[in-house]
Tab-separated table of C-alpha atoms in Angstrom:
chain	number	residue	atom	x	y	z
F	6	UNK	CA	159.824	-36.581	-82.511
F	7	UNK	CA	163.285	-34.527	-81.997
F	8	UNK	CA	161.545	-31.492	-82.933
F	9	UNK	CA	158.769	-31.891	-81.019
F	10	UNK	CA	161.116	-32.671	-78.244
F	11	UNK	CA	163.320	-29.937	-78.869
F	12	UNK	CA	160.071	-27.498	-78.933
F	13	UNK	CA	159.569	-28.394	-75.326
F	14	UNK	CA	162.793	-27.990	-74.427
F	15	UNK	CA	163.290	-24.513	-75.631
F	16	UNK	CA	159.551	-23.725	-74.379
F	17	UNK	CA	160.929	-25.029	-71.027
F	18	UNK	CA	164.032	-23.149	-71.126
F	19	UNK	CA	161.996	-19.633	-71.970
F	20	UNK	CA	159.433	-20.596	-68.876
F	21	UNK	CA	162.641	-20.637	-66.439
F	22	UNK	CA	164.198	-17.613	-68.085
F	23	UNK	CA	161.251	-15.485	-67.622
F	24	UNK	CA	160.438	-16.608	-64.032
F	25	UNK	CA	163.866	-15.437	-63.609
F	26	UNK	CA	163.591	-12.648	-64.942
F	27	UNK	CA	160.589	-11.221	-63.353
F	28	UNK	CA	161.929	-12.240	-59.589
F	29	UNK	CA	165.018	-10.420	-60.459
F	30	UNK	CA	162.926	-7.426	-61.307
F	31	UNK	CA	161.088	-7.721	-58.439
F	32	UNK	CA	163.269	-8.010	-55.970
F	33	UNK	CA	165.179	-4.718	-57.567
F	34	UNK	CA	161.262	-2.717	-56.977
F	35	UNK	CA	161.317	-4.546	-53.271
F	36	UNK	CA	165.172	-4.385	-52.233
F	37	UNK	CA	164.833	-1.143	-50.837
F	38	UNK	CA	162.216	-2.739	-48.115
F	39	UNK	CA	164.653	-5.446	-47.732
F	40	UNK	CA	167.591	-3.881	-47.006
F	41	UNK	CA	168.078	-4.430	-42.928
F	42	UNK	CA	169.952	-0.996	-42.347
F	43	UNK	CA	167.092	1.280	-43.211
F	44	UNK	CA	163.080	1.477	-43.513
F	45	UNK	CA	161.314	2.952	-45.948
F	46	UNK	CA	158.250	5.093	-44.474
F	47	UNK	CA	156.053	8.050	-45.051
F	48	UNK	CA	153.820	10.514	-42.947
F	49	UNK	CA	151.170	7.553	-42.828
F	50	UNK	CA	152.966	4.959	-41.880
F	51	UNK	CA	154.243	6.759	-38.970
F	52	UNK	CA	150.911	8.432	-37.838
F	53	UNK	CA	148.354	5.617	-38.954
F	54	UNK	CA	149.460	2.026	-40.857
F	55	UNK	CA	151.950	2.152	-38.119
F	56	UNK	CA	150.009	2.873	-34.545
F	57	UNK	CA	147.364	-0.017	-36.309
F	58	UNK	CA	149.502	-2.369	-36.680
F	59	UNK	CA	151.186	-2.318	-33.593
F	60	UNK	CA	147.963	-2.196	-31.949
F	61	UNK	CA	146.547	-5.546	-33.679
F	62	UNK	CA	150.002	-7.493	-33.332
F	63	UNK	CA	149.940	-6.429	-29.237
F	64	UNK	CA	146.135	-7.493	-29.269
F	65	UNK	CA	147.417	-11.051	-31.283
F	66	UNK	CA	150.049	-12.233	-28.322
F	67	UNK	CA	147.720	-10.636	-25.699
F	68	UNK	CA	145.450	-13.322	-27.500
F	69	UNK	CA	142.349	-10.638	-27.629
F	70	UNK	CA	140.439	-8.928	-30.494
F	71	UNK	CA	142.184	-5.176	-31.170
F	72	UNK	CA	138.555	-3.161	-31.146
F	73	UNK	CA	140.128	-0.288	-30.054
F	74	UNK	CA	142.736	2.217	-30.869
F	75	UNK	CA	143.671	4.486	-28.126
F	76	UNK	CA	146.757	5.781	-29.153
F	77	UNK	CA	145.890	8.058	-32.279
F	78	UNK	CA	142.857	10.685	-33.362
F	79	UNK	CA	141.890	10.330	-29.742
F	80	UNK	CA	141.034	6.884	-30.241
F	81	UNK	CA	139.183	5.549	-32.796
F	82	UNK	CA	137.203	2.282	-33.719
F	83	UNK	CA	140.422	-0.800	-35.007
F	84	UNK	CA	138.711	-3.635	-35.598
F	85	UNK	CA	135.653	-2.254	-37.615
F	86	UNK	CA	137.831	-0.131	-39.936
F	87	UNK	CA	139.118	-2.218	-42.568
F	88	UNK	CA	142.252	-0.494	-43.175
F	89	UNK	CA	143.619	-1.987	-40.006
F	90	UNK	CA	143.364	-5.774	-41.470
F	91	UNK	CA	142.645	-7.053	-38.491
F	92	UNK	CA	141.396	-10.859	-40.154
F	93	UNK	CA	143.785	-10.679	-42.973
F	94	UNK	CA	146.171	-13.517	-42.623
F	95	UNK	CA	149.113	-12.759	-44.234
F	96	UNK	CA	150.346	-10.323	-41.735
F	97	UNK	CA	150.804	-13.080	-39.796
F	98	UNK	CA	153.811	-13.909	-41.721
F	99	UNK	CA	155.569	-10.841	-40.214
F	100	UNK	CA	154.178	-11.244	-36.329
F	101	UNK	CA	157.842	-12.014	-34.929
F	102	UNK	CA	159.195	-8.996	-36.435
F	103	UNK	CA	158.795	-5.306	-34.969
F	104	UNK	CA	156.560	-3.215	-36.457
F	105	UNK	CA	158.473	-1.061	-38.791
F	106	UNK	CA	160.575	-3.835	-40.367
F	107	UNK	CA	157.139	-6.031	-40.321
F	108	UNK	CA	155.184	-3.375	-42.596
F	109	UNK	CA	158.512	-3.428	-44.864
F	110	UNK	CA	159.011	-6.986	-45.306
F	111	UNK	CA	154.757	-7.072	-46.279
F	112	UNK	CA	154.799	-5.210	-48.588
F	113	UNK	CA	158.086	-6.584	-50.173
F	114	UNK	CA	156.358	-9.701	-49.763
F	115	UNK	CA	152.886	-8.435	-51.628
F	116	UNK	CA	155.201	-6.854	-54.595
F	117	UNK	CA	155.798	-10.255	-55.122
F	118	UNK	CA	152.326	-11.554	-54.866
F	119	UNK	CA	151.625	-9.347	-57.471
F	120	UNK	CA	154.189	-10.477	-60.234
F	121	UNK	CA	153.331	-14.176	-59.652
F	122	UNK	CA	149.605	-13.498	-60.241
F	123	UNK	CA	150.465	-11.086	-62.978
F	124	UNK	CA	152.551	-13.836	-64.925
F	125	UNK	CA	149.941	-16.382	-63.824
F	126	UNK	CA	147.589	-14.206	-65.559
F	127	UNK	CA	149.380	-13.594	-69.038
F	128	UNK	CA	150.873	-17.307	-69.134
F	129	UNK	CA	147.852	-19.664	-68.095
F	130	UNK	CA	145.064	-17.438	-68.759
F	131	UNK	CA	145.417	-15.659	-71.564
F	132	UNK	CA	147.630	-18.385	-72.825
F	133	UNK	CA	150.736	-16.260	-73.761
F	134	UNK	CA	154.410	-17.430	-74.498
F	135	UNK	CA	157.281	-15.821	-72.900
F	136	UNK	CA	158.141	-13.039	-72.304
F	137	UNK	CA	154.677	-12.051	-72.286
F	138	UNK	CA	154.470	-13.047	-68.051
F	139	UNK	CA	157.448	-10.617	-67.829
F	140	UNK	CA	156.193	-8.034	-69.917
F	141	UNK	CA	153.062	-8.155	-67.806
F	142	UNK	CA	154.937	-8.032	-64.096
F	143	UNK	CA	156.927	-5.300	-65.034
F	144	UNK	CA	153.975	-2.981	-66.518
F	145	UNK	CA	152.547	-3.505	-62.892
F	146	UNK	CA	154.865	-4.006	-60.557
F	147	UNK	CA	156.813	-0.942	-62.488
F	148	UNK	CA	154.098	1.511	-62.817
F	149	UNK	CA	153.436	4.412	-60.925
F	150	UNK	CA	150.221	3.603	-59.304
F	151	UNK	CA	152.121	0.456	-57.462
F	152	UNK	CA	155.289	2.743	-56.261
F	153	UNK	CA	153.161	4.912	-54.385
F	154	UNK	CA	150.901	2.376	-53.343
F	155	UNK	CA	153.984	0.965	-51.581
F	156	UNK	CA	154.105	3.520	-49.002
F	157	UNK	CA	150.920	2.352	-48.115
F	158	UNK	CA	150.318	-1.369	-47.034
F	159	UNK	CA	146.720	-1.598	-46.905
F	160	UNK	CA	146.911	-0.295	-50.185
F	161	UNK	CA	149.472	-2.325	-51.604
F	162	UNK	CA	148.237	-5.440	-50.563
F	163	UNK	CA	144.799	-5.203	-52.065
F	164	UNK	CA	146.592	-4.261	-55.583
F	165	UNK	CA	148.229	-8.045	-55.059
F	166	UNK	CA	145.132	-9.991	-55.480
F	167	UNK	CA	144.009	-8.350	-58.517
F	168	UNK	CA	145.287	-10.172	-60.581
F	169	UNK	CA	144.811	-13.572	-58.966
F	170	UNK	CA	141.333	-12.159	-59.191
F	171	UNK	CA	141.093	-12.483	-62.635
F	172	UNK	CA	142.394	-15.804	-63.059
F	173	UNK	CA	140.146	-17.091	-60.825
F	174	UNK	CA	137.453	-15.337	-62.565
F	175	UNK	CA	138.063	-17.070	-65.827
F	176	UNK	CA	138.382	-20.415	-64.305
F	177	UNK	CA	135.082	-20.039	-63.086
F	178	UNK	CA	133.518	-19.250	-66.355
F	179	UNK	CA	135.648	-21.782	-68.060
F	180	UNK	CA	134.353	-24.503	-65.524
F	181	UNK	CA	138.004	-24.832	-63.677
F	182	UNK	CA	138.967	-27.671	-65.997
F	183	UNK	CA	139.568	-31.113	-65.733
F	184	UNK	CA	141.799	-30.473	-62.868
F	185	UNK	CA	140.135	-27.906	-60.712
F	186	UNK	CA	136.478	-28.818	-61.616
F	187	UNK	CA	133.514	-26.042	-61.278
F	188	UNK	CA	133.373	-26.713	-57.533
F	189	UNK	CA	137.737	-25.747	-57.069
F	190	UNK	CA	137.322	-22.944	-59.115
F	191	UNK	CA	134.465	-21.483	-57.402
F	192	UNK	CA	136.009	-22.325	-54.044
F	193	UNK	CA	139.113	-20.233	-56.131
F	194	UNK	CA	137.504	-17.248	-56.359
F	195	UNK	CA	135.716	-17.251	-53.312
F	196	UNK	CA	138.950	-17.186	-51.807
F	197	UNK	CA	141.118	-14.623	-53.697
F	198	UNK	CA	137.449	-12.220	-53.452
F	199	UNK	CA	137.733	-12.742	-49.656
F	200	UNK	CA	141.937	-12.229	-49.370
F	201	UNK	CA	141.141	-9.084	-51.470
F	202	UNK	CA	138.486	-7.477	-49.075
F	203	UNK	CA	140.186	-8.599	-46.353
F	204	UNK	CA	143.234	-6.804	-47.749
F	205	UNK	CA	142.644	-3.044	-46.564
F	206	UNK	CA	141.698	-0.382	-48.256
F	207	UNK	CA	138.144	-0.140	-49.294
F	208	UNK	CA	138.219	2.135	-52.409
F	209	UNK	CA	141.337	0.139	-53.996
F	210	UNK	CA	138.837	-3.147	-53.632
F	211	UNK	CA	136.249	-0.789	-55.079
F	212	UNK	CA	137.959	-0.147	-57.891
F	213	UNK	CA	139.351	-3.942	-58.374
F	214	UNK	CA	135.153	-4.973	-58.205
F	215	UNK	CA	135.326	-2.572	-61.412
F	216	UNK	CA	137.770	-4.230	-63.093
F	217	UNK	CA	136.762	-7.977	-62.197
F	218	UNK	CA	133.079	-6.990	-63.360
F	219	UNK	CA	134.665	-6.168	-66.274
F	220	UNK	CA	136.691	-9.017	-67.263
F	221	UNK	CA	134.170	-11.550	-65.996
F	222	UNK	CA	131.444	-9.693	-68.209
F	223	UNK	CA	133.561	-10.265	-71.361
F	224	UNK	CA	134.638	-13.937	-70.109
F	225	UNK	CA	131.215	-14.413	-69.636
F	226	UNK	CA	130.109	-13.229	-73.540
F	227	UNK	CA	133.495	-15.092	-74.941
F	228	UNK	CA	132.142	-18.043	-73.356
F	229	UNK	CA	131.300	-21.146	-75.598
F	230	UNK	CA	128.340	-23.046	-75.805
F	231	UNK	CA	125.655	-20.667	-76.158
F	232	UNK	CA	123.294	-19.051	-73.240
F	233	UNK	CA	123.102	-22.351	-71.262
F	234	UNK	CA	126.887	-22.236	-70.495
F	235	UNK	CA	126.328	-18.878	-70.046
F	236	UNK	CA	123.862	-18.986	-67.406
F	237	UNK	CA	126.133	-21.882	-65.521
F	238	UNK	CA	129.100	-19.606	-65.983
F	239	UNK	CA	127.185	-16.606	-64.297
F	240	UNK	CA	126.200	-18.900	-61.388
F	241	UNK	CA	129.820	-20.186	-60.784
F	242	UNK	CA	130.717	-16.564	-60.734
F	243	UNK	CA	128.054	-15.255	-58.293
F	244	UNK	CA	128.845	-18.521	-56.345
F	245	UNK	CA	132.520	-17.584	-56.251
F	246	UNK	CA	131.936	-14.047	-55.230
F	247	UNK	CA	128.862	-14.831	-53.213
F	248	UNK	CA	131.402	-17.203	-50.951
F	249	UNK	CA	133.887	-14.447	-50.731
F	250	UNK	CA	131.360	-11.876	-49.424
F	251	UNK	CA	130.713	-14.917	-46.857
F	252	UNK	CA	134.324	-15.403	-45.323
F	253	UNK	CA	135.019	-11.856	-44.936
F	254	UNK	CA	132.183	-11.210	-43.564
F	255	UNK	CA	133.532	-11.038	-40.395
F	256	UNK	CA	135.441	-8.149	-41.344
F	257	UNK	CA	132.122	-6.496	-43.567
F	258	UNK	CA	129.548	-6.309	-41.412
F	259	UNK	CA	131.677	-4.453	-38.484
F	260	UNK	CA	132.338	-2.024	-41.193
F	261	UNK	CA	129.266	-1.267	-42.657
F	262	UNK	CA	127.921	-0.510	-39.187
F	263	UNK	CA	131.035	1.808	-39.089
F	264	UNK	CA	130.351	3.670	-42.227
F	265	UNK	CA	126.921	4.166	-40.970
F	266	UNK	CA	127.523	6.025	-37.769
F	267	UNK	CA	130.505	7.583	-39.779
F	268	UNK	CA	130.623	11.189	-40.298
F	269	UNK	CA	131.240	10.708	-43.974
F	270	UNK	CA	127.798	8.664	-43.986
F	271	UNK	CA	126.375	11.263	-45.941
F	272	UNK	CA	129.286	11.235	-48.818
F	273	UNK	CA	132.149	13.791	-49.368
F	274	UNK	CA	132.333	17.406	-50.062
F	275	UNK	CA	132.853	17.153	-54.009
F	276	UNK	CA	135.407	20.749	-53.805
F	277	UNK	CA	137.666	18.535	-51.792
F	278	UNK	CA	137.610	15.311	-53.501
F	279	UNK	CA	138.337	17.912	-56.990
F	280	UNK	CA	141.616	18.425	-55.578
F	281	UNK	CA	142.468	14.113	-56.084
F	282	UNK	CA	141.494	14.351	-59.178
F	283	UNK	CA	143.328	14.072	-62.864
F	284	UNK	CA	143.691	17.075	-64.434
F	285	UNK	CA	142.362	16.935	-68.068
F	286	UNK	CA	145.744	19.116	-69.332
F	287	UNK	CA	148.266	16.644	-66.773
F	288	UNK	CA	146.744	13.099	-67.997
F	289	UNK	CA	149.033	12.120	-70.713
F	290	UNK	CA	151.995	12.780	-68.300
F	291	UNK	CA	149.974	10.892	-65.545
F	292	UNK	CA	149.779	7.989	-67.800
F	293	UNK	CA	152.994	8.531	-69.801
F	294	UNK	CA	155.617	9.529	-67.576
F	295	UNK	CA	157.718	12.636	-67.484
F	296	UNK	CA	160.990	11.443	-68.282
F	297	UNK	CA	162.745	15.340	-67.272
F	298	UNK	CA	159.842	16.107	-64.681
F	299	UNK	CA	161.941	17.445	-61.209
F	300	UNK	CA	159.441	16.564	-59.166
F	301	UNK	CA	156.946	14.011	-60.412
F	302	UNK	CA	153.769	14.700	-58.187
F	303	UNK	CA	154.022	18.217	-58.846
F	304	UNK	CA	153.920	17.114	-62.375
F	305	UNK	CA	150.571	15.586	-62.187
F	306	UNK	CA	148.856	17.580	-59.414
F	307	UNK	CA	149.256	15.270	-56.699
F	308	UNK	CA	150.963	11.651	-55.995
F	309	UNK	CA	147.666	9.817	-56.114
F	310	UNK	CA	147.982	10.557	-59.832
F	311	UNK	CA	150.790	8.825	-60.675
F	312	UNK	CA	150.332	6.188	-62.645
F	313	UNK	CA	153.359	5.942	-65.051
F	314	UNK	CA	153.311	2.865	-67.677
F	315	UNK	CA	154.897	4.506	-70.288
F	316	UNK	CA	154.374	5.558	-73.696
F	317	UNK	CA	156.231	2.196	-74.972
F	318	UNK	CA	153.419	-0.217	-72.311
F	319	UNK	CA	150.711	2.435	-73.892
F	320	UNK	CA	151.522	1.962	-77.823
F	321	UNK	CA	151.772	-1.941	-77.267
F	322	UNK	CA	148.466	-2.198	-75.292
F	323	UNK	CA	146.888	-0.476	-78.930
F	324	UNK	CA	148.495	-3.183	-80.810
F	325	UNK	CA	147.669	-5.795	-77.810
F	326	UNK	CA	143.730	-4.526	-78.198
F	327	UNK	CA	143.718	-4.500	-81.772
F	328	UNK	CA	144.844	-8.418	-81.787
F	329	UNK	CA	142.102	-9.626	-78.868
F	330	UNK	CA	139.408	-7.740	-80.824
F	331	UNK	CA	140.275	-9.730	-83.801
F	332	UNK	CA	140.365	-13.295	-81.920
F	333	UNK	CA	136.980	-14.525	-81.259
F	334	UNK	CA	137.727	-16.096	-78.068
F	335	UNK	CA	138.627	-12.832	-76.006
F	336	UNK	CA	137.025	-10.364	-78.535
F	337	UNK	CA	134.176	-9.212	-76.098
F	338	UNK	CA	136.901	-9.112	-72.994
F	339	UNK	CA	138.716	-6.770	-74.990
F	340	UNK	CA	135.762	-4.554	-76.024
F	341	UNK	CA	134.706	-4.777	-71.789
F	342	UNK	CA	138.368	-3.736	-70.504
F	343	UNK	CA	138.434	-1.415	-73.149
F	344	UNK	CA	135.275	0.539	-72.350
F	345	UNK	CA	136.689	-0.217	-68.499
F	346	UNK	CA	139.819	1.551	-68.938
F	347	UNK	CA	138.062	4.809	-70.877
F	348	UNK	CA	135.377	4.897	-67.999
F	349	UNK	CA	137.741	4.635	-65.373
F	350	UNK	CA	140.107	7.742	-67.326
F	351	UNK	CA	136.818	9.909	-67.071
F	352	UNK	CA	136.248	9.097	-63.388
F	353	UNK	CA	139.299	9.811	-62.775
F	354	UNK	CA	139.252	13.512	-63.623
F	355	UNK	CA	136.689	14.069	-60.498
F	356	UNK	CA	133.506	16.028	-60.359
F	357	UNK	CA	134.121	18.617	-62.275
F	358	UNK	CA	132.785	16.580	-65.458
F	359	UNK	CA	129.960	14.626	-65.558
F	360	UNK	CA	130.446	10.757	-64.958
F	361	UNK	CA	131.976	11.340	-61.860
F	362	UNK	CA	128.961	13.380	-60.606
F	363	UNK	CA	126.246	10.676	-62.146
F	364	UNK	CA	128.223	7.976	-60.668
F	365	UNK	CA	128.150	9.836	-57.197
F	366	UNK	CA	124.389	9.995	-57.422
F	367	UNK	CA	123.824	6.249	-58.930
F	368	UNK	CA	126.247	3.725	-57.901
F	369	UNK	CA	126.031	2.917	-54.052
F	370	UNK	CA	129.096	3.602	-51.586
F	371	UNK	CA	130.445	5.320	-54.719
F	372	UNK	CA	130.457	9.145	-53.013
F	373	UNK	CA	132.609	7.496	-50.211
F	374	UNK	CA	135.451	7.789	-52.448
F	375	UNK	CA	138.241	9.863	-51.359
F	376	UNK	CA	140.839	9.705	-54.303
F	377	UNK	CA	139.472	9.892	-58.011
F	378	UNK	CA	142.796	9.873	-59.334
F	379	UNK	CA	143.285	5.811	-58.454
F	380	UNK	CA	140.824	5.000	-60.929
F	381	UNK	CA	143.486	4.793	-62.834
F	382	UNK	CA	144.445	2.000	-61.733
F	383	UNK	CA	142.157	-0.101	-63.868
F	384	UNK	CA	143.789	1.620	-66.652
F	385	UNK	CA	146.923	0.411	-65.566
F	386	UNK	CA	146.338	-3.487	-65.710
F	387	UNK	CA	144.087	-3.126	-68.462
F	388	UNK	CA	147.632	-1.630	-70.319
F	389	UNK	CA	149.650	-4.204	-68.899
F	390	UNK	CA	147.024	-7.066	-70.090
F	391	UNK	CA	147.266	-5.400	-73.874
F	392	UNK	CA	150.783	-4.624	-73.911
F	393	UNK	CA	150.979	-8.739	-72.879
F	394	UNK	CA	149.441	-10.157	-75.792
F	395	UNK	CA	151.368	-7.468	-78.168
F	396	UNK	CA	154.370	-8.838	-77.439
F	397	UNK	CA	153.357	-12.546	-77.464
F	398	UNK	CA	151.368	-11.724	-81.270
F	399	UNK	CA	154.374	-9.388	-82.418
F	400	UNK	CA	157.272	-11.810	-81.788
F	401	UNK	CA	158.101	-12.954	-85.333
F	402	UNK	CA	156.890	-9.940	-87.746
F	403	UNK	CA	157.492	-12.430	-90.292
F	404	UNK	CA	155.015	-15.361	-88.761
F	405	UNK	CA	152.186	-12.757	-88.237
F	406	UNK	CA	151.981	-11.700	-91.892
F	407	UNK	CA	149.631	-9.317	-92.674
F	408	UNK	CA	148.213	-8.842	-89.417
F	409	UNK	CA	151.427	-8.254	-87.866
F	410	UNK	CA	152.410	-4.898	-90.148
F	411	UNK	CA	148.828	-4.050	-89.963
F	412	UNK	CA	149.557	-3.581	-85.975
F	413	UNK	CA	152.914	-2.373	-86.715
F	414	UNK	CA	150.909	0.769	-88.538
F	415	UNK	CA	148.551	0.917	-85.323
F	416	UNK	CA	151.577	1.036	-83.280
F	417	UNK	CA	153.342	4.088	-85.329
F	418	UNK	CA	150.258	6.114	-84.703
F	419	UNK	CA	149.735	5.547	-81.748
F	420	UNK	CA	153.410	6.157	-80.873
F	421	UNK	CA	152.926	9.398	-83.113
F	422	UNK	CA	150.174	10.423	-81.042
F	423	UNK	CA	151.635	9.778	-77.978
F	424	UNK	CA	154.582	11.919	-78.875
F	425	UNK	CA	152.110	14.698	-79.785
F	426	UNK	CA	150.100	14.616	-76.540
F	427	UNK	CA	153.250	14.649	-74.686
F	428	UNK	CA	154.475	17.892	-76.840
């Protein structure tokens, strides 16, 4: 009974630690959009996130609909371009504010969205023990990918409901437990689908529908009890997205009539969308990080490229992969994030090889994309997933055994390999 009771305690004890932990390192990423004497900004925010928000927040206390922008391009369409987030209500938490501390204190406020649902994910999903929650936020939060995405809000704060995403996908497979029930976890997802459309920017949803269908394909084949709770599964999931299609549909439909009349109806020019893309030669650094690089953009060929996790993140993810594999509960969610995260590598190198291209001609809405180089997001969370359960499986090298030096090996060469890619 004391040890038991001592178990909790210390279990307890870690929980607070970590949440600790990851707020602290969070609010270091965020501080600089905190800070009241300065505002962080870029070329966009001043010629486009900023003009669009200050048109929709004049259009809120004129109590009217923005459908117009007047003030940049010559005036453009507001309301049907999703970017402008005209329905998405979080940025009403900043309304009072003006509108360049307003897009710094949202996305201060998503960087945090993001390490709550990426600790959510690692501790009551994939069941993990501190400091795998930590280990998790920081991949994220800390990686390349998410630094640059914070110069761009509508960017930003789709990247913050990826993760809840997930979770919500696997309660709806799982049935939502006794204390969400099928019905709470499909009204879950529904929700966190719609908050992520509703978000901003249509390619980073894109590419979070590539991870989800990912995850909820392997959460789907993990599932127990056969094909029946398969096929019950599947319908909670299609009811889940199916309801999030439904509330931001107001936001949809406006757009799709957009992209229709758009010029880029008809796709884009695939010599300009080669110069986004991941150079075969830079990809390892893209991933890796350049430690000594003077200028990391130039590094990579462009800033949509960085994606820095780290060859430590990177080695651990191996070991991370090699344990799921092995556990018969998340084995095919493993092999699907996998094979997610080496797709999404290939499309990210553009159309200069050949999945890009066949995706172009076969996947609807894909040759809208702008950017190949974000595909690498995917790759990101699917690292910071792995390196998560390394860290939780390596804790005690003694506990583990066998398995545990076996992964130690996988984790040498990998780390020997990274070091020769980098060379």
């Amino acid at each position: 009974m004391l040890r038991a009771r001592s178990s909790r305690s210390g279990a307890g004890r870690a929980t607070w630690v970590e949440a600790v932990a990851v707020l602290a390192f969070t609010l270091v990423v965020a501080a600089p959009f905190l800070r009241p004497d300065r505002w962080v900004t870029s070329f966009d925010t001043v010629a486009y996130a900023g003009p669009n928000l200050e048109a929709t927040y004049e259009a809120f206390r004129d109590g009217r609909l923005p459908l117009w922008n007047g003030d940049i391009f010559g005036g453009v369409p507001h309301l049907a371009n999703p970017q402008t987030t005209v329905f998405y209500p979080l940025k009403l938490v900043a309304l009072p504010a003006d509108v360049p501390r307003a897009l710094n204190l949202l996305v201060a406020l998503h960087l945090f969205v993001l390490a709550a649902g990426m600790v959510v994910l690692a501790r009551r999903t994939l069941r993990l023990a501190p400091p795998a929650g930590f280990v998790a936020a920081v991949v994220v939060v800390g990686s390349g990918q998410v630094m640059v995405r914070t110069l761009f809000f509508e960017q930003v704060s789709v990247f913050a409901w990826l993760p809840w995403v997930l979770v919500a996908a696997d309660a709806a497979v799982r049935g939502g437990g006794p204390r969400l029930g099928g019905r709470g976890a499909v009204a879950a997802l529904g929700l966190v689908t719609a908050l992520t459309l509703l978000a901003g920017n249509p390619q980073t949803s894109f590419l979070g529908a590539a991870l989800a269908g990912a995850w909820g394909l392997g959460r789907l084949l993990d599932a127990e009890g056969g094909w029946p709770a398969r096929a019950a599964a599947l319908g909670r999931l299609a009811g889940g997205v199916a309801l999030g299609l439904g509330l931001a549909a107001v936001q949809l439909l406006p757009t799709l009539d957009l992209a229709r009349r758009a010029a880029s109806a008809s796709g884009r020019d695939p010599a300009w969308v080669a110069q986004w893309a991941v150079g075969a030669r830079t990809l390892p650094v893209a991933l890796l990080g350049d430690l000594f690089a003077a200028d990391h953009p130039t590094s990579v060929g462009s800033h949509e490229a960085v994606s820095y996790v780290g060859a430590v993140a990177a080695g651990l993810a191996v070991v991370g992969g090699y344990h799921l594999v092995g556990d018969r509960r998340w084995r095919w969610t493993a092999a699907c994030l996998g094979l997610a995260a080496v797709g999404s590598v290939a499309l990210a190198t553009g159309p200069r090889f050949l999945p890009y291209r066949a995706a172009t001609r076969l996947v609807p809405a894909f040759d809208q994309a702008r950017v190949p180089a974000r595909w690498l997001v995917v790759v990101v969370f699917v690292v910071a997933i792995g390196a998560a359960v390394a860290v939780d499986r390596v804790r005690s090298w003694a506990v583990l055994g066998a398995r545990a030096r076996a992964s130690g090996l996988v984790l040498l060469v990998a780390g020997a390999a990274v070091v020769l890619a980098v060379g």
